[in-house]
PDB file of C-alpha atoms and ligand atoms in Angstrom:
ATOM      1  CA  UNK A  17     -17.932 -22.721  -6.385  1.00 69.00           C
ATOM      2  CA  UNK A  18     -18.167 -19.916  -8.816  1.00 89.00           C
ATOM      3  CA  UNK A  19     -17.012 -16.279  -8.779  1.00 96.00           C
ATOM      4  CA  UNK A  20     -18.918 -13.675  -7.253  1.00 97.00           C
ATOM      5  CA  UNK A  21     -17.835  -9.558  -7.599  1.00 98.00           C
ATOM      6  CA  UNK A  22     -19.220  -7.374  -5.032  1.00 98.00           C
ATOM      7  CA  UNK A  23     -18.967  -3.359  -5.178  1.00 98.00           C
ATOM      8  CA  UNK A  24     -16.832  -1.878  -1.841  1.00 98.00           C
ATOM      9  CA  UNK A  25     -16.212   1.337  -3.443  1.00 96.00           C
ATOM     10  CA  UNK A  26     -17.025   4.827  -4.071  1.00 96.00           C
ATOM     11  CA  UNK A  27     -17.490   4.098  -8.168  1.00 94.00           C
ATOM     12  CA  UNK A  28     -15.056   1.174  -8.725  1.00 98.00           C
ATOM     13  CA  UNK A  29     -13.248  -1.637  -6.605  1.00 98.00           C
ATOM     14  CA  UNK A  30     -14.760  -5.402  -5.991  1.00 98.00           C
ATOM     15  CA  UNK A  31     -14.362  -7.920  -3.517  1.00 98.00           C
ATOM     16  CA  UNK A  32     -14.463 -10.904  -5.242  1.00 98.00           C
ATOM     17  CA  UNK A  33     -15.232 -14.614  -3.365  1.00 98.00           C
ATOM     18  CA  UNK A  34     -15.618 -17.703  -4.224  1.00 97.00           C
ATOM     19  CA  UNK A  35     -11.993 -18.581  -5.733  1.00 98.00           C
ATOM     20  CA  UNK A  36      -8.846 -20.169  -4.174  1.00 98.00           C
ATOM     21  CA  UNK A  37      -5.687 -18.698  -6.038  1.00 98.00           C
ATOM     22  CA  UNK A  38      -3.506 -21.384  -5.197  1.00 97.00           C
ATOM     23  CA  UNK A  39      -5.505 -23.519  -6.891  1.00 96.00           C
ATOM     24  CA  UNK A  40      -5.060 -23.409 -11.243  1.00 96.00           C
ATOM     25  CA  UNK A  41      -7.587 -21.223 -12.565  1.00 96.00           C
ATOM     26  CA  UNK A  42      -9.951 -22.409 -15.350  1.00 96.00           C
ATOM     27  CA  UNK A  43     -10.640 -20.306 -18.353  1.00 97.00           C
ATOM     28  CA  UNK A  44     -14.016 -19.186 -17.301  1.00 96.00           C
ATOM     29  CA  UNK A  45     -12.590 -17.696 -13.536  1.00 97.00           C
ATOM     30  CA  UNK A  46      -9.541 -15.745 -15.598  1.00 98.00           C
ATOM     31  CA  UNK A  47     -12.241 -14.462 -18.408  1.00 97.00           C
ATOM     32  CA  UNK A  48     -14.742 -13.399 -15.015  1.00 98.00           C
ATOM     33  CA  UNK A  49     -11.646 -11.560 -13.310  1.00 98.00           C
ATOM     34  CA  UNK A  50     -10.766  -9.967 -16.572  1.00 98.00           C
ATOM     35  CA  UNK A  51     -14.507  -8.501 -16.628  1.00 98.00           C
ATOM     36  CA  UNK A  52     -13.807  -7.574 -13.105  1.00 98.00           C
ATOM     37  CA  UNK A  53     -11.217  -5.531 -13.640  1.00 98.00           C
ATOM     38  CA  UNK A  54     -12.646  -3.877 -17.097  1.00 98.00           C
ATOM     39  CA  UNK A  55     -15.481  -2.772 -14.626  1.00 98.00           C
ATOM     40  CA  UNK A  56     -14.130  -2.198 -11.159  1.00 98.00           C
ATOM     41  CA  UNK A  57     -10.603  -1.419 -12.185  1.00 98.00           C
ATOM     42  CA  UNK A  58      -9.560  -2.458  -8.488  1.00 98.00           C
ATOM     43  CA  UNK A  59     -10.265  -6.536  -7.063  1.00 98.00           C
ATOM     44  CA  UNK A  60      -9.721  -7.715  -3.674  1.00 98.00           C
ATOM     45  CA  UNK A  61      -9.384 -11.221  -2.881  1.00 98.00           C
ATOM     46  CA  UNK A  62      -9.069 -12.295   1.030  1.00 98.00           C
ATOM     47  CA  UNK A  63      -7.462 -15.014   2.460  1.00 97.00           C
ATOM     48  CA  UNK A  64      -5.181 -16.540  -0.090  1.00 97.00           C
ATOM     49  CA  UNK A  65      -2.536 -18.033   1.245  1.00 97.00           C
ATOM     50  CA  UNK A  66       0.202 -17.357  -1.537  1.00 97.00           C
ATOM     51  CA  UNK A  67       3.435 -18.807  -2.015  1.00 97.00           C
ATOM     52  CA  UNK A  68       5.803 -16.679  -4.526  1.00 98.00           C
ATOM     53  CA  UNK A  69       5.254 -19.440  -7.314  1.00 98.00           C
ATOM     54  CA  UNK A  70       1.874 -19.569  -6.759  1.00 98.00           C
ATOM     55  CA  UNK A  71       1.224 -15.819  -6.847  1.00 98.00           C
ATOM     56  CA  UNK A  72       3.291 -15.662 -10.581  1.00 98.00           C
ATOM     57  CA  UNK A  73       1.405 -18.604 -12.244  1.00 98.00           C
ATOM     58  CA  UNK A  74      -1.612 -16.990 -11.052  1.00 98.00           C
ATOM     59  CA  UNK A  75      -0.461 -13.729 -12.158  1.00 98.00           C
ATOM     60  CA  UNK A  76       0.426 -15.121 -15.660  1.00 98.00           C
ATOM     61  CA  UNK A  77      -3.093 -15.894 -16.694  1.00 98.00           C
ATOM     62  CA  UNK A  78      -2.917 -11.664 -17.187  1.00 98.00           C
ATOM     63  CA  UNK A  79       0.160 -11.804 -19.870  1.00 98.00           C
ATOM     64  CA  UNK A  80       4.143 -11.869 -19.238  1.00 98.00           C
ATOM     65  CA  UNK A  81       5.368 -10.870 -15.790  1.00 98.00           C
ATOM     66  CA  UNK A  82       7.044  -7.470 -15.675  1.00 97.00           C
ATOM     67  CA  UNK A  83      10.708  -7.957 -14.357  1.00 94.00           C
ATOM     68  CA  UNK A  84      11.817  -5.968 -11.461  1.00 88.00           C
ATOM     69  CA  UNK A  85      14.895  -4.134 -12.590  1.00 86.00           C
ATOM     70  CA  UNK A  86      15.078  -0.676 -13.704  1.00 87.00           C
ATOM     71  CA  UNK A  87      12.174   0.019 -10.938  1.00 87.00           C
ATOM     72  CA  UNK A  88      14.453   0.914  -7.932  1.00 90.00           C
ATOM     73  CA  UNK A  89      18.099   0.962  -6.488  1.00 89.00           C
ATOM     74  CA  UNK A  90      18.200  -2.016  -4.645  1.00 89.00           C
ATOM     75  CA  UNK A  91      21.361  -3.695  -5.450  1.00 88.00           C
ATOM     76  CA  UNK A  92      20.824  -7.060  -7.135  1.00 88.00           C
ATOM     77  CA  UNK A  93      22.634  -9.095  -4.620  1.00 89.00           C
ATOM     78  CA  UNK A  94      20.657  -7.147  -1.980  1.00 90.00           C
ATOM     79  CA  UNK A  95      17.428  -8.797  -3.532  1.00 92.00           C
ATOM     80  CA  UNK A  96      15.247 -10.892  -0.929  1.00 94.00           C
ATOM     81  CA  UNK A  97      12.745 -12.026  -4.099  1.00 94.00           C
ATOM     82  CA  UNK A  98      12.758 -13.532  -7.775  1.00 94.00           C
ATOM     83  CA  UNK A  99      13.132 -11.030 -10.288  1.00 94.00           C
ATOM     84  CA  UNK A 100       9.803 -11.624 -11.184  1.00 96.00           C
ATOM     85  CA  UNK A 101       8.727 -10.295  -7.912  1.00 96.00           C
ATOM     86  CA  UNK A 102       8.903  -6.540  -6.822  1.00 96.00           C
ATOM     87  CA  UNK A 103       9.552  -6.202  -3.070  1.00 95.00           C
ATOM     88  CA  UNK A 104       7.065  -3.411  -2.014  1.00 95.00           C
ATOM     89  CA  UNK A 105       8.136  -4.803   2.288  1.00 95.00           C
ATOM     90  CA  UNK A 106      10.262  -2.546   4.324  1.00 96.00           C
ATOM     91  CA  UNK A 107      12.272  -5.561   4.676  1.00 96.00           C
ATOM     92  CA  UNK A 108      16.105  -6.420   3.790  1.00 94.00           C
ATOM     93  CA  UNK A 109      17.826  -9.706   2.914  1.00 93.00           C
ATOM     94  CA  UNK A 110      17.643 -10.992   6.370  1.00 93.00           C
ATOM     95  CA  UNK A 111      13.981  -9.855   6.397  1.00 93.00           C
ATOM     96  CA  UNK A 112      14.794  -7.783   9.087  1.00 96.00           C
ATOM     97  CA  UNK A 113      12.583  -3.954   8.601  1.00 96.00           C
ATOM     98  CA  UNK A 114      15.882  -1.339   6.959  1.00 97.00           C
ATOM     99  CA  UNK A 115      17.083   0.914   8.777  1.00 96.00           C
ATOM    100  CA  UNK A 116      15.778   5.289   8.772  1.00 96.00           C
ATOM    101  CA  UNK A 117      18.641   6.319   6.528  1.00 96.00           C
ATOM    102  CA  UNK A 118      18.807   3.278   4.477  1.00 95.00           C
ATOM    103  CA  UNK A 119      19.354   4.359   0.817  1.00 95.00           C
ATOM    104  CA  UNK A 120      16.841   1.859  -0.436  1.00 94.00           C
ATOM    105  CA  UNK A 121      13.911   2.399   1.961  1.00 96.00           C
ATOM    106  CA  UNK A 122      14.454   6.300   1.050  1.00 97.00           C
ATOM    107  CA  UNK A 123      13.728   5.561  -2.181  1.00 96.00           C
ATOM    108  CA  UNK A 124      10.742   3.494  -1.718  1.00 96.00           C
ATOM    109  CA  UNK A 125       9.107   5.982  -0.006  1.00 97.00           C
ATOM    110  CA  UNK A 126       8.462   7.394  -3.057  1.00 97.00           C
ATOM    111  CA  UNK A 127       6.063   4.831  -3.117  1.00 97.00           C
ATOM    112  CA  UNK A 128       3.847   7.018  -0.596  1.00 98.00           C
ATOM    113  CA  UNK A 129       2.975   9.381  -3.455  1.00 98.00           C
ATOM    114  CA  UNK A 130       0.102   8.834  -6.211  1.00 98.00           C
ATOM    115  CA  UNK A 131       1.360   6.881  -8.927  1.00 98.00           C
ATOM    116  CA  UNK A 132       0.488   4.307 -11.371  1.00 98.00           C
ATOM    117  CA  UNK A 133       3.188   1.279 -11.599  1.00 98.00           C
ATOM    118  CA  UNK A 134       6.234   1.290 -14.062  1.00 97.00           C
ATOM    119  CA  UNK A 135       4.435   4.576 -16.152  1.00 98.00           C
ATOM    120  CA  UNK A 136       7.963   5.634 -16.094  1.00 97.00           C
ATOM    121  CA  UNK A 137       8.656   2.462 -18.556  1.00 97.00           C
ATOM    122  CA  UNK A 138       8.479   3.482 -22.201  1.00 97.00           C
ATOM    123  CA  UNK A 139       5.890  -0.115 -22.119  1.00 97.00           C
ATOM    124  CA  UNK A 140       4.220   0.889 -18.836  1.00 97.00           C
ATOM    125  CA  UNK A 141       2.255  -2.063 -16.785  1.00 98.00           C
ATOM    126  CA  UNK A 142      -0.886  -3.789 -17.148  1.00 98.00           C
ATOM    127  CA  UNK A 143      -1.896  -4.936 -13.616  1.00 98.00           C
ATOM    128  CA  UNK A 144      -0.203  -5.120 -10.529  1.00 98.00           C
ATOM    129  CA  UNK A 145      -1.120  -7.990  -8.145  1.00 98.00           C
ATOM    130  CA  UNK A 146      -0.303  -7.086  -4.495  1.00 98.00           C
ATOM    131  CA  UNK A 147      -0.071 -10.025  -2.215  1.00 98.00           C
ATOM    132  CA  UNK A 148       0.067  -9.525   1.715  1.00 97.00           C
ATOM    133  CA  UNK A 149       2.152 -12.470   3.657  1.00 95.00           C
ATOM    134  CA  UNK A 150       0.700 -12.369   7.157  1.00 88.00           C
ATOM    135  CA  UNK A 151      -1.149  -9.381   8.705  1.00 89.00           C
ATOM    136  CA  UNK A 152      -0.122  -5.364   7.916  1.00 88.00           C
ATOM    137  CA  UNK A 153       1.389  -3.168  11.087  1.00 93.00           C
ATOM    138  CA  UNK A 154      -1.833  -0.374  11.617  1.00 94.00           C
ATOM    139  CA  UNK A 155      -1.807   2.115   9.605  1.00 94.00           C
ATOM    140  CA  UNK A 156      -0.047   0.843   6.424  1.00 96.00           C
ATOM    141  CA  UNK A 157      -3.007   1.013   3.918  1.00 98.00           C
ATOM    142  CA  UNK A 158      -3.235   1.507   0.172  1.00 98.00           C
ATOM    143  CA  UNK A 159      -5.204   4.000  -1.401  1.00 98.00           C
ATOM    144  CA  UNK A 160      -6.509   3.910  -4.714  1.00 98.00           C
ATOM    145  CA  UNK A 161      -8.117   6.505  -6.830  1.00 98.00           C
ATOM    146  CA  UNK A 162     -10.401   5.879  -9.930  1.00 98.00           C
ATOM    147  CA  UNK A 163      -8.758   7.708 -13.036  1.00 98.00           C
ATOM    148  CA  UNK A 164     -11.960   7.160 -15.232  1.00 98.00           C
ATOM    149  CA  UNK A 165     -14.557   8.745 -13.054  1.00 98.00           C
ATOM    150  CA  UNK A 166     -12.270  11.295 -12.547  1.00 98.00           C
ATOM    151  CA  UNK A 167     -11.750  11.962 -16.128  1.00 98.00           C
ATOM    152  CA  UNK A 168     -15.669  11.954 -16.287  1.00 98.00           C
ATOM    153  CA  UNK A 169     -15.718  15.264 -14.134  1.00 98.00           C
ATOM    154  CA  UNK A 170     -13.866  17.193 -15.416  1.00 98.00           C
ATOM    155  CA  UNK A 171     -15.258  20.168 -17.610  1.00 98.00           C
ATOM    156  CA  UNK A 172     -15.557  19.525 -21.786  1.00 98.00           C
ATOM    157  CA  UNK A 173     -12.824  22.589 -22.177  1.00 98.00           C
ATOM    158  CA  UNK A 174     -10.606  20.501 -19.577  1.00 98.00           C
ATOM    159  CA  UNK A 175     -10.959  17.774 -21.613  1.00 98.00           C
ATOM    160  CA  UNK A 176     -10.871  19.215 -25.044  1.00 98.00           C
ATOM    161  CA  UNK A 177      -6.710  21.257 -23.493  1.00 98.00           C
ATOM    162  CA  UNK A 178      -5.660  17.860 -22.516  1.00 98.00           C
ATOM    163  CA  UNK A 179      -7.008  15.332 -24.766  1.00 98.00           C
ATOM    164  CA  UNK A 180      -3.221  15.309 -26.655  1.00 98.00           C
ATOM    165  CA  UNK A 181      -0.830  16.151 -24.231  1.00 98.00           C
ATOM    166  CA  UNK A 182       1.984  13.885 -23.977  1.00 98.00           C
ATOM    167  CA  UNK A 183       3.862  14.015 -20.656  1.00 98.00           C
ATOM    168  CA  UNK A 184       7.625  12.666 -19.558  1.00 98.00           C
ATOM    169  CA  UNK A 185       7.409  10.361 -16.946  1.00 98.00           C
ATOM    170  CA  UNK A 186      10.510   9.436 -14.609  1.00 98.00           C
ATOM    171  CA  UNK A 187      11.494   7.708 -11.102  1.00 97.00           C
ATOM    172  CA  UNK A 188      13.623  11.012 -10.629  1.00 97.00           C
ATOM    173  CA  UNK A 189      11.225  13.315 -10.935  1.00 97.00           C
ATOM    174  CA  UNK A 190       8.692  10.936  -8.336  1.00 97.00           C
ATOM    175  CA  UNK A 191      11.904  10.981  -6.037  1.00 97.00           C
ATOM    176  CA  UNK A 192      13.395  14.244  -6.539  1.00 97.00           C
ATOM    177  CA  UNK A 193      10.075  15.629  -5.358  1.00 97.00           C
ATOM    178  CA  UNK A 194      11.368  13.966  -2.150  1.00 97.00           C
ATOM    179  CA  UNK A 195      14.236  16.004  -1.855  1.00 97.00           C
ATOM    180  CA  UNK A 196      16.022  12.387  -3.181  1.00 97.00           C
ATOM    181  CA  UNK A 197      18.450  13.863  -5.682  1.00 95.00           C
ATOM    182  CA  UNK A 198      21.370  12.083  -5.558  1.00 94.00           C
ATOM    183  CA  UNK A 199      21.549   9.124  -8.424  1.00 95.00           C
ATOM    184  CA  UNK A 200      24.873   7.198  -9.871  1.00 95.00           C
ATOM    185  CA  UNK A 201      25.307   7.936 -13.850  1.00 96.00           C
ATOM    186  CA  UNK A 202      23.987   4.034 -14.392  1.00 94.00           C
ATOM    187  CA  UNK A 203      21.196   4.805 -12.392  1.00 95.00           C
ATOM    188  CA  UNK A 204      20.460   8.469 -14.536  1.00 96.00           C
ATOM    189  CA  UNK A 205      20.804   5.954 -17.728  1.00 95.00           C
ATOM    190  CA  UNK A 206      17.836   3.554 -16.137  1.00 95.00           C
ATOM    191  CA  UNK A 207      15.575   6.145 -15.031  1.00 96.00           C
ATOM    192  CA  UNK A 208      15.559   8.394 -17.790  1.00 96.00           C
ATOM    193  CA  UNK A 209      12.318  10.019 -18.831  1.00 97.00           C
ATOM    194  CA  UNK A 210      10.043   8.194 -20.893  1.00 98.00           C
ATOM    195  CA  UNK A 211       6.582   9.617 -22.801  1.00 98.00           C
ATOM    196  CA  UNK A 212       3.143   9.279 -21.913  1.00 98.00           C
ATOM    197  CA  UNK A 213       0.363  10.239 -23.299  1.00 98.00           C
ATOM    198  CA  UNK A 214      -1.972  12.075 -20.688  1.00 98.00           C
ATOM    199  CA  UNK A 215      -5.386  10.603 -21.401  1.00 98.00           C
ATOM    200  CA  UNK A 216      -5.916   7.101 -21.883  1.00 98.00           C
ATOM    201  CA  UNK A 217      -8.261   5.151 -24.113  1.00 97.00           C
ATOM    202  CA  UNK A 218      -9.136   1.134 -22.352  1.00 97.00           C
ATOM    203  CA  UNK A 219      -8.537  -0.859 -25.066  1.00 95.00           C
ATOM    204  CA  UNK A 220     -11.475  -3.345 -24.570  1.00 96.00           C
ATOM    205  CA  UNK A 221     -14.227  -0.442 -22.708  1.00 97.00           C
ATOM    206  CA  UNK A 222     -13.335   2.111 -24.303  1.00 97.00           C
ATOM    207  CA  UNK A 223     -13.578   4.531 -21.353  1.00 98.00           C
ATOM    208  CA  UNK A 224     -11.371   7.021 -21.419  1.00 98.00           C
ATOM    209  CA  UNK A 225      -8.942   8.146 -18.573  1.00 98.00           C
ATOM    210  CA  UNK A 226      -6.570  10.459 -17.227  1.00 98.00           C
ATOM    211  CA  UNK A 227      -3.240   8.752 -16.812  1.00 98.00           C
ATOM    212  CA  UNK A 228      -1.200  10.183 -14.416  1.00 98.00           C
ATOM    213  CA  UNK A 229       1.467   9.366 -11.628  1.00 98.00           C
ATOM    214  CA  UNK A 230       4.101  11.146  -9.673  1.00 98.00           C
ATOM    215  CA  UNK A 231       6.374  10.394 -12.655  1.00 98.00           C
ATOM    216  CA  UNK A 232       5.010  12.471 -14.495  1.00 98.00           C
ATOM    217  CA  UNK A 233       7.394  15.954 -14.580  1.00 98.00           C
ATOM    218  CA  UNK A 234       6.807  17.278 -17.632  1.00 98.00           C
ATOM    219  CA  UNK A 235       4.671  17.434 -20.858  1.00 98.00           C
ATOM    220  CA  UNK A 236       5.742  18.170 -24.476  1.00 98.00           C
ATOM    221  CA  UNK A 237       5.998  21.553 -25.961  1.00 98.00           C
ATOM    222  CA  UNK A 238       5.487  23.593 -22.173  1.00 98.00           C
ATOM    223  CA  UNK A 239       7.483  25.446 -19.341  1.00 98.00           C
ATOM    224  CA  UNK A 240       7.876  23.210 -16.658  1.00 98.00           C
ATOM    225  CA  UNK A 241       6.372  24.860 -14.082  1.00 98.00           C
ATOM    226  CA  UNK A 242       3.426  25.135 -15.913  1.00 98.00           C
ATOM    227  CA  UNK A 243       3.320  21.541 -16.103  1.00 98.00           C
ATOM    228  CA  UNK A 244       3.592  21.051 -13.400  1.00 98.00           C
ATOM    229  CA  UNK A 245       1.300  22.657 -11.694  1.00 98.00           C
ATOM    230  CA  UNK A 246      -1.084  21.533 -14.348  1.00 98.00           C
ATOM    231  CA  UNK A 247      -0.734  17.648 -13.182  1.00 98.00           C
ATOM    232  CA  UNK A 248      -0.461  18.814  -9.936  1.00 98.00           C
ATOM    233  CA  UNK A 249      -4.048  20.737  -9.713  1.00 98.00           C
ATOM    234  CA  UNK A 250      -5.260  17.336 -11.706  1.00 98.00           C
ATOM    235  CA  UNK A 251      -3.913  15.359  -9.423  1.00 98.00           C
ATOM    236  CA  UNK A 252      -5.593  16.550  -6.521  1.00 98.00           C
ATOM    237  CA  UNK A 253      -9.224  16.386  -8.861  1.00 98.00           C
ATOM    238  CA  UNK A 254      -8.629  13.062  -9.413  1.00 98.00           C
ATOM    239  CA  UNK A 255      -7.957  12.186  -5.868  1.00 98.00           C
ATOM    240  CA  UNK A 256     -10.963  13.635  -4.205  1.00 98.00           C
ATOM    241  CA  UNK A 257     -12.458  11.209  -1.737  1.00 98.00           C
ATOM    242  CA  UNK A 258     -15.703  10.677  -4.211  1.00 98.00           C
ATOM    243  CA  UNK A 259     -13.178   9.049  -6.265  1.00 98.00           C
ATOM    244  CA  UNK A 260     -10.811   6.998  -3.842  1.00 98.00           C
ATOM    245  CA  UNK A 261     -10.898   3.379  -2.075  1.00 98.00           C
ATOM    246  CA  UNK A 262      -9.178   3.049   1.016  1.00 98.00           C
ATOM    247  CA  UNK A 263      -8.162  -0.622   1.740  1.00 98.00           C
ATOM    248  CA  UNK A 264      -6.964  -1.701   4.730  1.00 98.00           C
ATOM    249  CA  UNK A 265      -5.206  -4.603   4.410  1.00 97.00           C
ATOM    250  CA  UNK A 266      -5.959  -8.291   6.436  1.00 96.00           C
ATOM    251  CA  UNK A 267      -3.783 -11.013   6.750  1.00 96.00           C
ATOM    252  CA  UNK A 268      -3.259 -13.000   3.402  1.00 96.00           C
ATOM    253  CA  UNK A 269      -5.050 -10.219   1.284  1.00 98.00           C
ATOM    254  CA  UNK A 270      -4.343  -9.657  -2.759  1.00 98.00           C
ATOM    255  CA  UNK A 271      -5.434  -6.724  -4.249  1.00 98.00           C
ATOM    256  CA  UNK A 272      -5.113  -6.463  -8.074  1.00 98.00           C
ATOM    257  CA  UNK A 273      -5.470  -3.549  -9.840  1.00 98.00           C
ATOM    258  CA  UNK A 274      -5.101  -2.231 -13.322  1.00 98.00           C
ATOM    259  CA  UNK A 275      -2.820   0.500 -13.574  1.00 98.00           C
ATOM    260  CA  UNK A 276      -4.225   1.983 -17.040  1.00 98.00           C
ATOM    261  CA  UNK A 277      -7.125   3.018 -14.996  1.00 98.00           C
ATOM    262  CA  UNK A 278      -6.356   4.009 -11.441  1.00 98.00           C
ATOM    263  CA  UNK A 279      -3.447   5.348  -9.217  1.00 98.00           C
ATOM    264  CA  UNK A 280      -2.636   4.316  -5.783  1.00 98.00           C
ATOM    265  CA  UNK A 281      -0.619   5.082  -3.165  1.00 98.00           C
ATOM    266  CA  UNK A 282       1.173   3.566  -0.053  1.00 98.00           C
ATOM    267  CA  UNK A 283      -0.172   5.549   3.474  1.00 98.00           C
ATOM    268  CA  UNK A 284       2.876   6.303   6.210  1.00 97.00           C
ATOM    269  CA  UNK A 285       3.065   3.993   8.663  1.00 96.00           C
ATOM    270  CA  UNK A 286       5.429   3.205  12.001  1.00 96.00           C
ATOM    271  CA  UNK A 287       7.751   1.305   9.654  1.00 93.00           C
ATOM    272  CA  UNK A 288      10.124  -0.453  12.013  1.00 95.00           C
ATOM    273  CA  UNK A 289       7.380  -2.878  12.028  1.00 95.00           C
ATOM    274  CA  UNK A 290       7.875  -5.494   9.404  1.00 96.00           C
ATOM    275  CA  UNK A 291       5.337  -5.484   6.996  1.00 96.00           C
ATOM    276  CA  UNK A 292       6.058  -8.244   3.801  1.00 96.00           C
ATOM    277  CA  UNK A 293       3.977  -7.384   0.635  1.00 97.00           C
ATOM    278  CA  UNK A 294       4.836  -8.772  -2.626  1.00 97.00           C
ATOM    279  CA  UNK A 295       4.136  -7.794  -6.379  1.00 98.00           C
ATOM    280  CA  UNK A 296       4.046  -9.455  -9.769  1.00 98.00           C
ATOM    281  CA  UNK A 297       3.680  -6.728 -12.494  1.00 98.00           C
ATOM    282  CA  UNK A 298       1.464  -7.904 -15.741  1.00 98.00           C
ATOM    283  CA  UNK A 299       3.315  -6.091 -18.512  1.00 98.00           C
ATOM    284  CA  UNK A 300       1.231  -3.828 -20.409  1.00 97.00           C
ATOM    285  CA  UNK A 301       1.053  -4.613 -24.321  1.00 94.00           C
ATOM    286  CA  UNK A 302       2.539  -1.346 -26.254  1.00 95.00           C
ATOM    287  CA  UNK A 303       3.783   2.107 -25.359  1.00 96.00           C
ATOM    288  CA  UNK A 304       0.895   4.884 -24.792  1.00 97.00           C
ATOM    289  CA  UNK A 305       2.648   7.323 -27.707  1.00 96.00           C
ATOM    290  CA  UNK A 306       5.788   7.007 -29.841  1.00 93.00           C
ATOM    291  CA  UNK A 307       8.645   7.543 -28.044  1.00 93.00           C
ATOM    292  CA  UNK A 308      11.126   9.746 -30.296  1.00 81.00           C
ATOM    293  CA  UNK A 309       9.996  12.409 -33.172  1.00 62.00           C
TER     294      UNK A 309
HETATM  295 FE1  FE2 B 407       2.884   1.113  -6.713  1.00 81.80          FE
END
């Protein structure tokens, strides 16, 4: 059996057959998923059966596994996964969904808004892998939005204003847009802002792309609300349905996508439901700008 890569999208995203990811992969299937992803950005891989372990080793065929701290404020002995594992379920300890006004699903609901994984890490992310166990309660689907076709439309004098802007990117300004305000001094220390640069070169296609996220809450050397309103009004370009995959999720789905070159976002759902996903994080391999001077 050999890998096949067919187009569901708009201008990106492939479903890809003919693989079993609990299986080791050979050289020639992680070389054919890394051409996926250079050309559909997004991969979707159906009914793999994961365990934890089994999703990491796979995962590690990408680079080193992002660690999950810094990301949230979920107490370490509240954890339900490895540390290698980010827990994008509704679920706590006892698996059990958390309750309305639980501090940690508040939080996470951040997740709801456009964003790219970890750009609020001075190293931001490579891929996420997103791993369903069991089916998804209706409704709780992930969006994803194509960063380089969206770069692509815009006009040359667009283009030309942005093409060196350097933003600040931080979980508190994602969260505060919320209304979720409140954070301890440690947790002000781990989220502070870290630079981005706006557009993004791929380092193996060369396409270029604009890299944004709700992180993002301000850029170098201008008033904030004009920054603001700047990402925003690109923000809602870059999400136009001509440039965004809907995926509603099956049983025992992974989706994989590459966060240099597309955001997502969770959709609301009725989320006393359980719904279990799990993420390994492939570390990116340098920061997008300097981050001091
Ligand atoms: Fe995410």
């Amino acid at each position: 059996m050999s890998i096949a890569i067919r187009q569901i999208g708009p201008c990106f995203v492939g479903e890809v057959s003919g693989i079993d990811l609990t299986k080791p992969a050979t050289p020639e299937d992680v070389a054919a998923i890394e051409a996926g992803m250079d050309r559909y950005a997004v991969l979707v891989f159906h009914e793999q059966k994961l365990t934890d372990d089994e999703q990491m080793t796979f995962s590690r065929n990408f680079g080193a596994l992002e660690q999950a701290v810094g990301s949230n404020v979920t107490k370490l002995e509240d954890r339900r996964l490895d540390l290698n594992m980010a827990d994008v379920s509704n679920l706590d300890k006892q698996h059990q969904p958390l309750a309305r006004d639980n501090r940690q699903r508040l939080f996470n609901i951040g997740n709801m808004l456009w964003h790219s994984d970890s750009s609020f890490r001075a190293v931001p992310a490579k891929y996420s892998l997103l791993a369903a166990r069991g089916p998804a309660p209706k409704g709780a689907d992930t969006e994803f939005a194509d960063m380089r076709a969206a770069y692509d439309a815009l006009d040359q004098e667009t283009k030309d204003e942005i093409e060196d802007y350097v933003c600040e990117h931080s979980l508190m300004y994602s969260r505060g847009s919320l209304g979720f305000l409140d954070y301890t001094e440690e947790e002000k220390e781990m989220f502070k802002p870290v630079r981005q640069r706006l557009v993004r070169t791929h380092p193996v296609t060369g396409r270029k792309s604009l890299y944004l996220s709700s992180h993002a809450g301000t850029i170098l050397g201008m008033p904030v609300p004009e920054a603001r309103i700047l990402l925003r009004d690109l923000t809602e370009h870059a999400t136009q349905p001509r440039f965004v995959y809907v995926h509603k999720w099956r049983a025992d789905d992974l989706v994989m996508w590459d966060n240099r070159q597309t955001l997502h976002r969770g959709r609301r759902f009725d989320d006393t439901q359980p719904r279990d996903v799990r993420r390994t994080t492939v570390a990116g391999d340098a920061p997008t700008v300097a981050q001091s001077g």
